[in-house]
């Protein structure tokens, strides 16, 4: 199982899929190792999570029965700063998955050079089977059990699959009660009223937009002439489509779980957003306008466009469809949308792939800004967040692009090299205790 993976590093070397995500992380590290001269001992440190906690979580169900769940919190690396990473509620959570996700958070924070290490947490549960009160009890019990590990300067959770601001609000409340004083910086992704950052909702899509502009400019593609298809019209995809359209791009393809649509003259994205604001399930189903035709979800991925933004799920560009991808550039808004085999096929076709750890890092950068505001007790205007986010993302594109050219490697491999070398350097500078 390789769900939510960050996909392969784009070298001409075969990498297995359908593997344990932690094995996948190790394979990626091996590819980076060939490109660096990091000492063997440091590699051993980089290949392991610093700390992993398994917790048992009894809760009283609404019917009075006790049920016991299992949860995890993993701190992969604190070499560059406090650990940072989301909490996932899903039946398929495993310790190895949480370890891998914590490792990928380490590289993501390092590639955009924010002063964090990487962490991740999860509870094995099916949240659709739990009432809101049960979810609250489970979250509060989990917070109490991982409390020895988390902290404003230690390890800062955030939302991930099936968790949201309500879950973060319960965590910040429980942690504050256990601590004896409010600890707003112990978790990000909170409601604005509790210290959440203005601009967080849009941050990942905004980062996707900034990265797309930076890459198109370097490729000599004029944004006002660019044709773009976006898979997934959720948080990341809809904001990315809206902001790219505002930059003058033509959004010619849009899709969500309900279907896909093609509009050769470019969608009026504002109008589509107004439609999904009130449509059943906030889905595109039923949207119609002049010049818009329905296509299949598969066709969307192979449209004749300049840019394809997969912003839905992992493993969407796979061996079977990669050869048919006609986009010049793929911007990975989602985590792991391209399988390692598909990545090799795209590389052979000279498709420029901007990897997830760079393309969708806007979310964690904004989480970092939320934490900075909490620590300083000084909330920012939304404009300030957006400007700073833009600068961090532009600088990160610059650095990854430059390294890719210098070493003659893909953007994916360059992003991994940059990130892993930064973590290795922090480990070297700290030295080994005792
Ligand atoms: P979301 O649930 O808001 O949106 C997902 C969208 O994908 C929905 O529109 C859904 O209908 C659509 N979708 C699902 N299956 C589909 C299919 N088969 N074909 C086409 N569309 C399909 O989720 P999100 O927060 O936008 O996250 C999307 C991806 O981005 C995930 O991989 C997530 O891990 C990643 N990501 C999100 C953030 C963030 O801040 N939200 C940050 C980093 C990475």
CSV table of C-alpha atoms and ligand atoms in Angstrom, one decimal:
chain,number,residue,atom,x,y,z
A,1,UNK,CA,0.0,0.0,0.0
A,2,UNK,CA,1.6,3.3,-1.1
A,3,UNK,CA,-1.2,5.7,-0.4
A,4,UNK,CA,-0.5,9.4,0.1
A,5,UNK,CA,3.0,8.8,-1.0
A,6,UNK,CA,5.4,11.3,-2.4
A,7,UNK,CA,6.2,9.6,-5.6
A,8,UNK,CA,9.6,8.5,-7.0
A,9,UNK,CA,12.6,10.7,-7.8
A,10,UNK,CA,12.4,10.6,-11.6
A,11,UNK,CA,15.7,8.9,-12.4
A,12,UNK,CA,16.0,6.2,-15.0
A,13,UNK,CA,15.8,3.4,-12.5
A,14,UNK,CA,12.9,1.1,-11.8
A,15,UNK,CA,11.1,1.5,-8.5
A,16,UNK,CA,8.5,-0.9,-7.3
A,17,UNK,CA,5.0,0.3,-6.4
A,18,UNK,CA,2.4,-1.2,-4.1
A,19,UNK,CA,4.9,-1.2,-1.3
A,20,UNK,CA,4.9,-0.3,2.3
A,21,UNK,CA,5.2,3.5,2.3
A,22,UNK,CA,8.2,3.4,4.7
A,23,UNK,CA,10.0,1.2,2.2
A,24,UNK,CA,9.1,3.7,-0.4
A,25,UNK,CA,10.7,6.4,1.6
A,26,UNK,CA,13.9,4.4,2.0
A,27,UNK,CA,14.0,3.7,-1.8
A,28,UNK,CA,13.7,7.5,-2.4
A,29,UNK,CA,16.5,8.1,0.0
A,30,UNK,CA,18.7,5.6,-1.8
A,31,UNK,CA,18.2,7.5,-5.1
A,32,UNK,CA,19.2,10.7,-3.3
A,33,UNK,CA,22.3,9.0,-1.8
A,34,UNK,CA,23.7,8.4,-5.3
A,35,UNK,CA,23.8,12.2,-5.8
A,36,UNK,CA,25.3,13.3,-2.5
A,37,UNK,CA,28.4,12.6,-0.4
A,38,UNK,CA,26.6,12.4,3.0
A,39,UNK,CA,28.6,10.2,5.4
A,40,UNK,CA,27.3,6.6,6.1
A,41,UNK,CA,26.5,7.3,9.7
A,42,UNK,CA,24.3,10.3,8.8
A,43,UNK,CA,22.5,8.2,6.3
A,44,UNK,CA,21.6,5.8,9.1
A,45,UNK,CA,20.1,8.7,11.0
A,46,UNK,CA,18.2,10.0,8.0
A,47,UNK,CA,16.7,6.5,7.4
A,48,UNK,CA,15.0,6.3,10.8
A,49,UNK,CA,12.4,8.1,12.7
A,50,UNK,CA,13.7,9.7,15.9
A,51,UNK,CA,10.8,8.6,18.0
A,52,UNK,CA,7.5,6.8,17.6
A,53,UNK,CA,4.7,6.5,20.2
A,54,UNK,CA,1.8,4.0,20.1
A,55,UNK,CA,-1.1,4.8,22.3
A,56,UNK,CA,-4.2,2.9,23.3
A,57,UNK,CA,-7.4,5.0,23.3
A,58,UNK,CA,-10.4,3.8,25.2
A,59,UNK,CA,-13.5,5.9,24.7
A,60,UNK,CA,-17.1,5.4,25.8
A,61,UNK,CA,-19.4,5.2,22.8
A,62,UNK,CA,-22.7,7.0,22.8
A,63,UNK,CA,-24.4,3.6,23.6
A,64,UNK,CA,-22.4,3.3,26.8
A,65,UNK,CA,-20.0,0.6,25.5
A,66,UNK,CA,-16.2,1.0,25.7
A,67,UNK,CA,-14.2,0.7,22.5
A,68,UNK,CA,-10.4,0.9,22.4
A,69,UNK,CA,-8.7,2.5,19.4
A,70,UNK,CA,-5.0,2.6,18.5
A,71,UNK,CA,-3.2,5.9,17.7
A,72,UNK,CA,0.4,6.9,16.8
A,73,UNK,CA,2.6,10.0,16.9
A,74,UNK,CA,5.9,9.8,15.1
A,75,UNK,CA,8.7,12.4,15.2
A,76,UNK,CA,10.9,11.7,12.2
A,77,UNK,CA,13.4,14.5,12.6
A,78,UNK,CA,13.9,17.5,14.9
A,79,UNK,CA,17.3,18.4,13.5
A,80,UNK,CA,16.0,21.6,11.8
A,81,UNK,CA,13.4,22.5,14.5
A,82,UNK,CA,10.2,21.4,16.2
A,83,UNK,CA,8.5,18.5,14.4
A,84,UNK,CA,5.5,19.4,12.3
A,85,UNK,CA,2.9,17.3,10.6
A,86,UNK,CA,-0.8,16.4,10.5
A,87,UNK,CA,-3.0,13.9,12.2
A,88,UNK,CA,-4.9,11.4,10.1
A,89,UNK,CA,-8.1,9.5,11.1
A,90,UNK,CA,-8.4,6.5,8.8
A,91,UNK,CA,-9.0,2.8,9.1
A,92,UNK,CA,-5.9,2.0,7.0
A,93,UNK,CA,-3.5,4.0,9.3
A,94,UNK,CA,-0.4,1.9,10.1
A,95,UNK,CA,2.8,2.8,12.1
A,96,UNK,CA,4.9,2.5,8.9
A,97,UNK,CA,2.5,4.8,7.0
A,98,UNK,CA,2.8,7.4,9.8
A,99,UNK,CA,6.6,7.0,9.8
A,100,UNK,CA,6.8,7.6,6.1
A,101,UNK,CA,4.4,10.6,6.2
A,102,UNK,CA,6.5,12.1,9.0
A,103,UNK,CA,9.6,11.6,6.9
A,104,UNK,CA,8.0,13.3,3.9
A,105,UNK,CA,7.0,16.2,6.2
A,106,UNK,CA,10.7,16.5,7.1
A,107,UNK,CA,11.7,16.8,3.5
A,108,UNK,CA,8.8,19.2,2.7
A,109,UNK,CA,9.7,21.6,5.5
A,110,UNK,CA,13.3,21.4,4.5
A,111,UNK,CA,12.7,22.1,0.8
A,112,UNK,CA,10.9,25.4,1.6
A,113,UNK,CA,13.5,26.1,4.3
A,114,UNK,CA,11.1,26.7,7.2
A,115,UNK,CA,12.6,25.9,10.7
A,116,UNK,CA,10.8,22.7,11.3
A,117,UNK,CA,11.5,19.0,11.4
A,118,UNK,CA,8.9,16.5,10.4
A,119,UNK,CA,6.2,14.5,12.3
A,120,UNK,CA,2.9,12.9,11.8
A,121,UNK,CA,0.1,11.2,13.7
A,122,UNK,CA,-2.8,9.0,13.2
A,123,UNK,CA,-5.6,7.0,14.7
A,124,UNK,CA,-6.9,3.8,13.2
A,125,UNK,CA,-10.6,4.5,13.0
A,126,UNK,CA,-13.4,5.1,10.6
A,127,UNK,CA,-14.7,8.6,11.5
A,128,UNK,CA,-17.9,8.0,9.5
A,129,UNK,CA,-18.8,5.4,12.1
A,130,UNK,CA,-18.4,7.9,15.0
A,131,UNK,CA,-20.7,10.6,16.2
A,132,UNK,CA,-19.4,14.1,16.7
A,133,UNK,CA,-19.4,13.6,20.5
A,134,UNK,CA,-17.4,10.3,20.0
A,135,UNK,CA,-14.9,12.0,17.7
A,136,UNK,CA,-14.4,14.7,20.3
A,137,UNK,CA,-13.8,12.2,23.1
A,138,UNK,CA,-11.4,10.2,20.9
A,139,UNK,CA,-9.5,13.4,19.9
A,140,UNK,CA,-9.3,14.6,23.5
A,141,UNK,CA,-8.1,11.2,24.8
A,142,UNK,CA,-5.5,11.0,21.9
A,143,UNK,CA,-4.3,14.5,22.8
A,144,UNK,CA,-3.9,13.5,26.5
A,145,UNK,CA,-1.9,10.4,25.5
A,146,UNK,CA,0.5,12.1,23.1
A,147,UNK,CA,0.7,15.2,25.4
A,148,UNK,CA,4.2,14.2,26.6
A,149,UNK,CA,5.5,14.5,22.9
A,150,UNK,CA,3.7,17.5,21.6
A,151,UNK,CA,4.4,21.2,22.4
A,152,UNK,CA,4.9,24.6,20.8
A,153,UNK,CA,8.7,24.1,20.6
A,154,UNK,CA,8.5,20.3,20.4
A,155,UNK,CA,6.0,18.9,17.9
A,156,UNK,CA,3.1,20.8,16.4
A,157,UNK,CA,0.2,18.7,14.9
A,158,UNK,CA,-2.2,20.0,12.1
A,159,UNK,CA,-5.1,18.6,10.1
A,160,UNK,CA,-4.7,15.8,7.6
A,161,UNK,CA,-7.1,13.2,6.1
A,162,UNK,CA,-10.4,13.3,7.9
A,163,UNK,CA,-9.4,15.9,10.5
A,164,UNK,CA,-10.2,19.6,10.4
A,165,UNK,CA,-10.3,22.8,12.4
A,166,UNK,CA,-12.9,21.4,14.8
A,167,UNK,CA,-10.5,18.6,15.7
A,168,UNK,CA,-7.6,21.1,16.1
A,169,UNK,CA,-9.8,23.2,18.3
A,170,UNK,CA,-10.4,20.2,20.7
A,171,UNK,CA,-6.7,19.5,20.7
A,172,UNK,CA,-5.7,23.1,21.6
A,173,UNK,CA,-8.3,23.2,24.3
A,174,UNK,CA,-7.3,19.8,25.8
A,175,UNK,CA,-3.6,20.6,25.7
A,176,UNK,CA,-4.2,24.0,27.3
A,177,UNK,CA,-6.2,22.4,30.2
A,178,UNK,CA,-3.4,19.8,30.7
A,179,UNK,CA,-0.7,22.4,30.5
A,180,UNK,CA,-2.5,24.8,32.9
A,181,UNK,CA,-2.4,27.7,30.5
A,182,UNK,CA,-3.5,28.4,26.9
A,183,UNK,CA,-1.0,26.9,24.3
A,184,UNK,CA,-2.3,28.3,21.0
A,185,UNK,CA,1.0,27.4,19.2
A,186,UNK,CA,0.7,23.7,20.0
A,187,UNK,CA,-1.4,23.0,16.9
A,188,UNK,CA,-2.1,24.7,13.6
A,189,UNK,CA,-5.2,24.7,11.4
A,190,UNK,CA,-7.3,26.0,14.2
A,191,UNK,CA,-10.3,28.3,13.8
A,192,UNK,CA,-9.4,31.9,13.3
A,193,UNK,CA,-11.1,32.8,16.6
A,194,UNK,CA,-8.6,30.5,18.4
A,195,UNK,CA,-5.5,31.7,16.7
A,196,UNK,CA,-5.8,30.3,13.2
A,197,UNK,CA,-4.2,32.3,10.4
A,198,UNK,CA,-6.1,34.4,7.9
A,199,UNK,CA,-5.3,33.0,4.4
A,200,UNK,CA,-4.7,29.4,5.6
A,201,UNK,CA,-7.7,28.0,3.7
A,202,UNK,CA,-6.3,29.4,0.4
A,203,UNK,CA,-2.6,28.8,1.2
A,204,UNK,CA,-2.0,25.5,-0.6
A,205,UNK,CA,-3.8,26.6,-3.8
A,206,UNK,CA,-2.0,29.9,-3.6
A,207,UNK,CA,1.3,28.1,-3.4
A,208,UNK,CA,0.4,26.0,-6.4
A,209,UNK,CA,-0.3,29.2,-8.3
A,210,UNK,CA,3.0,30.8,-7.4
A,211,UNK,CA,4.9,27.7,-8.3
A,212,UNK,CA,3.1,27.4,-11.6
A,213,UNK,CA,3.9,31.0,-12.5
A,214,UNK,CA,7.6,30.5,-11.6
A,215,UNK,CA,8.0,27.4,-13.7
A,216,UNK,CA,6.1,28.7,-16.7
A,217,UNK,CA,8.2,31.8,-16.7
A,218,UNK,CA,11.4,29.7,-16.7
A,219,UNK,CA,10.1,27.6,-19.6
A,220,UNK,CA,9.2,30.7,-21.6
A,221,UNK,CA,5.4,30.0,-21.5
A,222,UNK,CA,3.3,33.1,-21.2
A,223,UNK,CA,0.7,32.6,-18.4
A,224,UNK,CA,-1.9,34.5,-20.3
A,225,UNK,CA,-1.6,32.0,-23.2
A,226,UNK,CA,-1.4,29.0,-20.9
A,227,UNK,CA,-4.1,26.3,-21.1
A,228,UNK,CA,-4.5,24.5,-17.8
A,229,UNK,CA,-6.5,21.4,-16.6
A,230,UNK,CA,-7.1,20.9,-12.9
A,231,UNK,CA,-8.1,17.5,-11.5
A,232,UNK,CA,-10.0,17.9,-8.2
A,233,UNK,CA,-12.1,20.9,-7.4
A,234,UNK,CA,-11.7,20.7,-3.6
A,235,UNK,CA,-9.6,23.0,-1.4
A,236,UNK,CA,-6.4,22.9,-3.3
A,237,UNK,CA,-7.7,22.5,-6.9
A,238,UNK,CA,-10.5,25.1,-6.7
A,239,UNK,CA,-8.3,27.8,-5.2
A,240,UNK,CA,-5.4,27.0,-7.6
A,241,UNK,CA,-7.8,27.2,-10.6
A,242,UNK,CA,-9.3,30.5,-9.3
A,243,UNK,CA,-6.0,32.2,-8.7
A,244,UNK,CA,-4.4,30.9,-12.0
A,245,UNK,CA,-7.5,32.2,-13.9
A,246,UNK,CA,-6.9,35.6,-12.2
A,247,UNK,CA,-3.4,35.6,-13.6
A,248,UNK,CA,-4.8,35.3,-17.1
A,249,UNK,CA,-4.5,31.5,-17.7
A,250,UNK,CA,-7.3,29.6,-19.4
A,251,UNK,CA,-8.6,26.9,-17.2
A,252,UNK,CA,-9.9,24.5,-19.9
A,253,UNK,CA,-10.4,21.3,-17.8
A,254,UNK,CA,-12.0,20.8,-14.3
A,255,UNK,CA,-13.0,17.7,-12.5
A,256,UNK,CA,-14.1,16.3,-9.2
A,257,UNK,CA,-15.4,12.9,-7.9
A,258,UNK,CA,-18.7,13.6,-9.7
A,259,UNK,CA,-17.2,14.1,-13.2
A,260,UNK,CA,-15.0,16.1,-15.5
A,261,UNK,CA,-15.7,19.0,-17.8
A,262,UNK,CA,-13.9,20.6,-20.8
A,263,UNK,CA,-14.3,24.2,-21.9
A,264,UNK,CA,-11.8,25.1,-24.8
A,265,UNK,CA,-12.4,28.9,-24.3
A,266,UNK,CA,-11.7,28.7,-20.6
A,267,UNK,CA,-14.1,28.3,-17.6
A,268,UNK,CA,-15.4,31.4,-15.8
A,269,UNK,CA,-13.9,29.9,-12.6
A,270,UNK,CA,-15.7,32.5,-10.4
A,271,UNK,CA,-19.0,31.3,-11.8
A,272,UNK,CA,-18.1,27.7,-11.3
A,273,UNK,CA,-17.2,28.4,-7.6
A,274,UNK,CA,-20.6,30.1,-7.1
A,275,UNK,CA,-22.2,27.0,-8.6
A,276,UNK,CA,-20.4,24.6,-6.3
A,277,UNK,CA,-21.0,26.8,-3.2
A,278,UNK,CA,-24.6,25.7,-3.3
A,279,UNK,CA,-24.6,22.5,-5.4
A,280,UNK,CA,-25.3,19.1,-3.7
A,281,UNK,CA,-22.1,18.0,-1.9
A,282,UNK,CA,-20.5,21.1,-3.4
A,283,UNK,CA,-19.8,19.0,-6.5
A,284,UNK,CA,-19.5,20.0,-10.2
A,285,UNK,CA,-22.2,17.6,-11.2
A,286,UNK,CA,-24.9,19.4,-13.2
A,287,UNK,CA,-22.8,22.4,-14.1
A,288,UNK,CA,-23.5,23.6,-17.6
A,289,UNK,CA,-22.6,26.7,-19.6
A,290,UNK,CA,-22.0,27.7,-23.2
A,291,UNK,CA,-19.1,25.8,-24.7
A,292,UNK,CA,-18.8,23.4,-21.8
A,293,UNK,CA,-18.8,19.6,-22.5
A,294,UNK,CA,-18.7,16.7,-20.2
A,295,UNK,CA,-15.7,14.4,-20.6
A,296,UNK,CA,-14.4,11.4,-18.5
A,297,UNK,CA,-12.1,11.8,-15.5
A,298,UNK,CA,-9.5,9.8,-17.5
A,299,UNK,CA,-9.8,12.2,-20.5
A,300,UNK,CA,-9.1,15.2,-18.3
A,301,UNK,CA,-5.7,13.8,-17.4
A,302,UNK,CA,-4.7,13.6,-21.1
A,303,UNK,CA,-6.1,16.9,-22.4
A,304,UNK,CA,-3.9,18.8,-24.8
A,305,UNK,CA,-2.9,21.5,-22.3
A,306,UNK,CA,0.3,23.3,-21.2
A,307,UNK,CA,-0.2,22.5,-17.5
A,308,UNK,CA,-1.9,19.7,-15.7
A,309,UNK,CA,-2.6,20.1,-12.0
A,310,UNK,CA,-3.5,16.8,-10.3
A,311,UNK,CA,-5.1,18.1,-7.0
A,312,UNK,CA,-7.3,15.2,-6.0
A,313,UNK,CA,-5.8,11.9,-4.8
A,314,UNK,CA,-2.6,9.9,-4.9
A,315,UNK,CA,-1.7,7.6,-7.9
A,316,UNK,CA,-3.7,9.3,-10.6
A,317,UNK,CA,-1.0,9.4,-13.3
A,318,UNK,CA,0.0,5.8,-13.6
A,319,UNK,CA,1.7,3.5,-16.1
A,320,UNK,CA,-1.5,3.1,-18.1
A,321,UNK,CA,-2.2,6.8,-18.8
A,322,UNK,CA,1.3,8.4,-18.4
A,323,UNK,CA,2.2,7.8,-22.1
A,324,UNK,CA,-1.0,9.7,-23.1
A,325,UNK,CA,-0.4,12.8,-20.9
A,326,UNK,CA,-0.1,15.7,-23.3
A,327,UNK,CA,0.7,18.5,-20.8
A,328,UNK,CA,4.1,20.1,-20.9
A,329,UNK,CA,4.1,20.6,-17.2
A,330,UNK,CA,2.6,18.7,-14.3
A,331,UNK,CA,2.2,20.6,-11.0
A,332,UNK,CA,1.6,18.1,-8.2
A,333,UNK,CA,-1.0,19.8,-6.1
A,334,UNK,CA,-2.0,16.5,-4.4
A,335,UNK,CA,0.4,14.3,-2.5
A,336,UNK,CA,1.8,11.5,-4.6
A,337,UNK,CA,-0.4,11.8,-7.7
A,338,UNK,CA,2.3,10.3,-10.0
A,339,UNK,CA,3.4,6.8,-9.4
A,340,UNK,CA,7.2,6.1,-9.7
A,341,UNK,CA,6.7,4.2,-13.0
A,342,UNK,CA,4.6,7.0,-14.5
A,343,UNK,CA,7.2,9.5,-13.4
A,344,UNK,CA,9.8,7.6,-15.5
A,345,UNK,CA,7.5,7.7,-18.5
A,346,UNK,CA,6.8,11.4,-18.1
A,347,UNK,CA,10.6,12.0,-17.8
A,348,UNK,CA,11.2,10.2,-21.1
A,349,UNK,CA,8.5,12.4,-22.7
A,350,UNK,CA,10.3,15.5,-21.3
A,351,UNK,CA,7.3,16.5,-19.3
A,352,UNK,CA,8.4,18.9,-16.5
A,353,UNK,CA,7.0,17.5,-13.2
A,354,UNK,CA,7.0,19.8,-10.2
A,355,UNK,CA,7.0,17.4,-7.2
A,356,UNK,CA,4.4,17.5,-4.4
A,357,UNK,CA,7.0,18.4,-1.7
A,358,UNK,CA,7.5,21.7,-3.4
A,359,UNK,CA,4.2,22.3,-5.3
A,360,UNK,CA,1.8,21.8,-2.4
A,361,UNK,CA,4.1,23.2,0.4
A,362,UNK,CA,2.1,26.4,0.7
A,363,UNK,CA,-0.1,24.8,3.3
A,364,UNK,CA,2.7,24.0,5.7
A,365,UNK,CA,4.4,27.4,5.1
A,366,UNK,CA,1.1,29.1,6.1
A,367,UNK,CA,0.9,26.7,9.2
A,368,UNK,CA,4.4,28.0,10.1
A,369,UNK,CA,3.1,31.5,9.8
A,370,UNK,CA,0.1,30.6,12.1
A,371,UNK,CA,2.6,29.3,14.6
A,372,UNK,CA,4.8,32.4,14.4
A,373,UNK,CA,1.7,34.6,15.0
A,374,UNK,CA,0.7,32.4,18.0
A,375,UNK,CA,4.2,32.4,19.5
A,376,UNK,CA,4.4,36.2,19.1
A,377,UNK,CA,0.8,36.8,20.2
A,378,UNK,CA,0.6,39.1,17.1
A,379,UNK,CA,-1.9,38.3,14.4
A,380,UNK,CA,-1.1,39.4,10.9
A,381,UNK,CA,-3.3,40.9,8.2
A,382,UNK,CA,-4.1,38.4,5.4
A,383,UNK,CA,-2.2,40.4,2.9
A,384,UNK,CA,1.0,40.0,4.9
A,385,UNK,CA,0.6,36.2,5.0
A,386,UNK,CA,0.0,36.1,1.2
A,387,UNK,CA,3.0,38.2,0.5
A,388,UNK,CA,5.3,36.2,2.7
A,389,UNK,CA,3.9,33.0,1.3
A,390,UNK,CA,4.6,34.2,-2.2
A,391,UNK,CA,8.2,35.0,-1.3
A,392,UNK,CA,8.9,31.7,0.3
A,393,UNK,CA,7.4,29.7,-2.6
A,394,UNK,CA,9.3,31.8,-5.2
A,395,UNK,CA,12.6,31.4,-3.4
A,396,UNK,CA,12.0,27.6,-3.2
A,397,UNK,CA,11.2,27.3,-6.9
A,398,UNK,CA,14.4,29.3,-7.6
A,399,UNK,CA,16.5,27.0,-5.5
A,400,UNK,CA,15.1,23.7,-6.7
A,401,UNK,CA,15.3,24.9,-10.4
A,402,UNK,CA,18.9,26.0,-10.0
A,403,UNK,CA,20.0,22.7,-8.4
A,404,UNK,CA,18.2,20.7,-11.1
A,405,UNK,CA,20.1,22.5,-13.8
A,406,UNK,CA,23.4,22.3,-11.9
A,407,UNK,CA,23.1,18.5,-11.3
A,408,UNK,CA,21.2,17.7,-14.5
A,409,UNK,CA,18.4,15.9,-12.6
A,410,UNK,CA,14.6,16.2,-12.5
A,411,UNK,CA,13.0,18.8,-10.3
A,412,UNK,CA,11.8,15.9,-8.1
A,413,UNK,CA,15.2,14.6,-7.5
A,414,UNK,CA,16.6,18.2,-7.0
A,415,UNK,CA,13.9,18.9,-4.4
A,416,UNK,CA,14.8,15.7,-2.5
A,417,UNK,CA,18.5,16.4,-2.7
A,418,UNK,CA,18.1,20.0,-1.5
A,419,UNK,CA,15.8,18.8,1.4
A,420,UNK,CA,17.9,15.8,2.5
A,421,UNK,CA,21.2,17.8,2.3
A,422,UNK,CA,19.7,20.5,4.5
A,423,UNK,CA,18.6,18.0,7.1
A,424,UNK,CA,22.0,16.2,6.9
A,425,UNK,CA,23.8,19.5,7.4
A,426,UNK,CA,21.7,20.3,10.5
A,427,UNK,CA,22.6,16.8,11.9
A,428,UNK,CA,26.3,17.5,11.2
A,429,UNK,CA,26.3,20.9,12.9
A,430,UNK,CA,24.5,19.6,16.0
A,431,UNK,CA,26.9,16.7,16.4
A,432,UNK,CA,26.0,13.5,18.1
A,433,UNK,CA,24.9,13.5,21.8
A,434,UNK,CA,26.5,12.5,24.1
B,1,LIG,P1,-10.5,18.0,-0.8
B,1,LIG,O1,-11.2,16.9,-0.2
B,1,LIG,O2,-10.9,19.4,-0.5
B,1,LIG,O3,-10.6,17.9,-2.4
B,1,LIG,C1,-10.4,16.8,-3.1
B,1,LIG,C2,-11.1,16.9,-4.5
B,1,LIG,O4,-10.7,15.8,-5.3
B,1,LIG,C3,-12.6,16.9,-4.4
B,1,LIG,O5,-13.1,17.9,-5.3
B,1,LIG,C4,-13.0,15.6,-4.9
B,1,LIG,O6,-14.3,15.5,-5.4
B,1,LIG,C5,-11.9,15.3,-5.9
B,1,LIG,N1,-11.8,13.9,-6.3
B,1,LIG,C6,-11.8,12.8,-5.5
B,1,LIG,N2,-11.7,11.7,-6.3
B,1,LIG,C7,-11.5,12.2,-7.6
B,1,LIG,C8,-11.4,11.5,-8.8
B,1,LIG,N3,-11.3,10.2,-8.9
B,1,LIG,N4,-11.2,12.3,-9.9
B,1,LIG,C9,-11.3,13.6,-9.9
B,1,LIG,N5,-11.5,14.3,-8.7
B,1,LIG,C10,-11.6,13.6,-7.6
B,1,LIG,O7,-8.9,17.8,-0.5
B,1,LIG,P2,-7.8,18.9,-0.6
B,1,LIG,O8,-7.5,19.4,0.7
B,1,LIG,O9,-8.0,19.8,-1.8
B,1,LIG,O10,-6.5,17.9,-0.9
B,1,LIG,C11,-6.3,17.4,-2.3
B,1,LIG,C12,-4.9,16.8,-2.3
B,1,LIG,O11,-3.9,17.8,-1.9
B,1,LIG,C13,-4.6,15.6,-1.3
B,1,LIG,O12,-3.7,14.8,-1.9
B,1,LIG,C14,-4.0,16.3,-0.1
B,1,LIG,O13,-3.2,15.4,0.6
B,1,LIG,C15,-3.1,17.3,-0.8
B,1,LIG,N6,-2.7,18.5,0.0
B,1,LIG,C16,-3.7,19.3,0.6
B,1,LIG,C17,-3.3,20.3,1.4
B,1,LIG,C18,-4.3,21.3,1.9
B,1,LIG,O14,-3.8,22.3,2.6
B,1,LIG,N7,-5.6,21.1,1.8
B,1,LIG,C19,-1.9,20.6,1.6
B,1,LIG,C20,-1.0,19.7,1.0
B,1,LIG,C21,-1.4,18.7,0.2
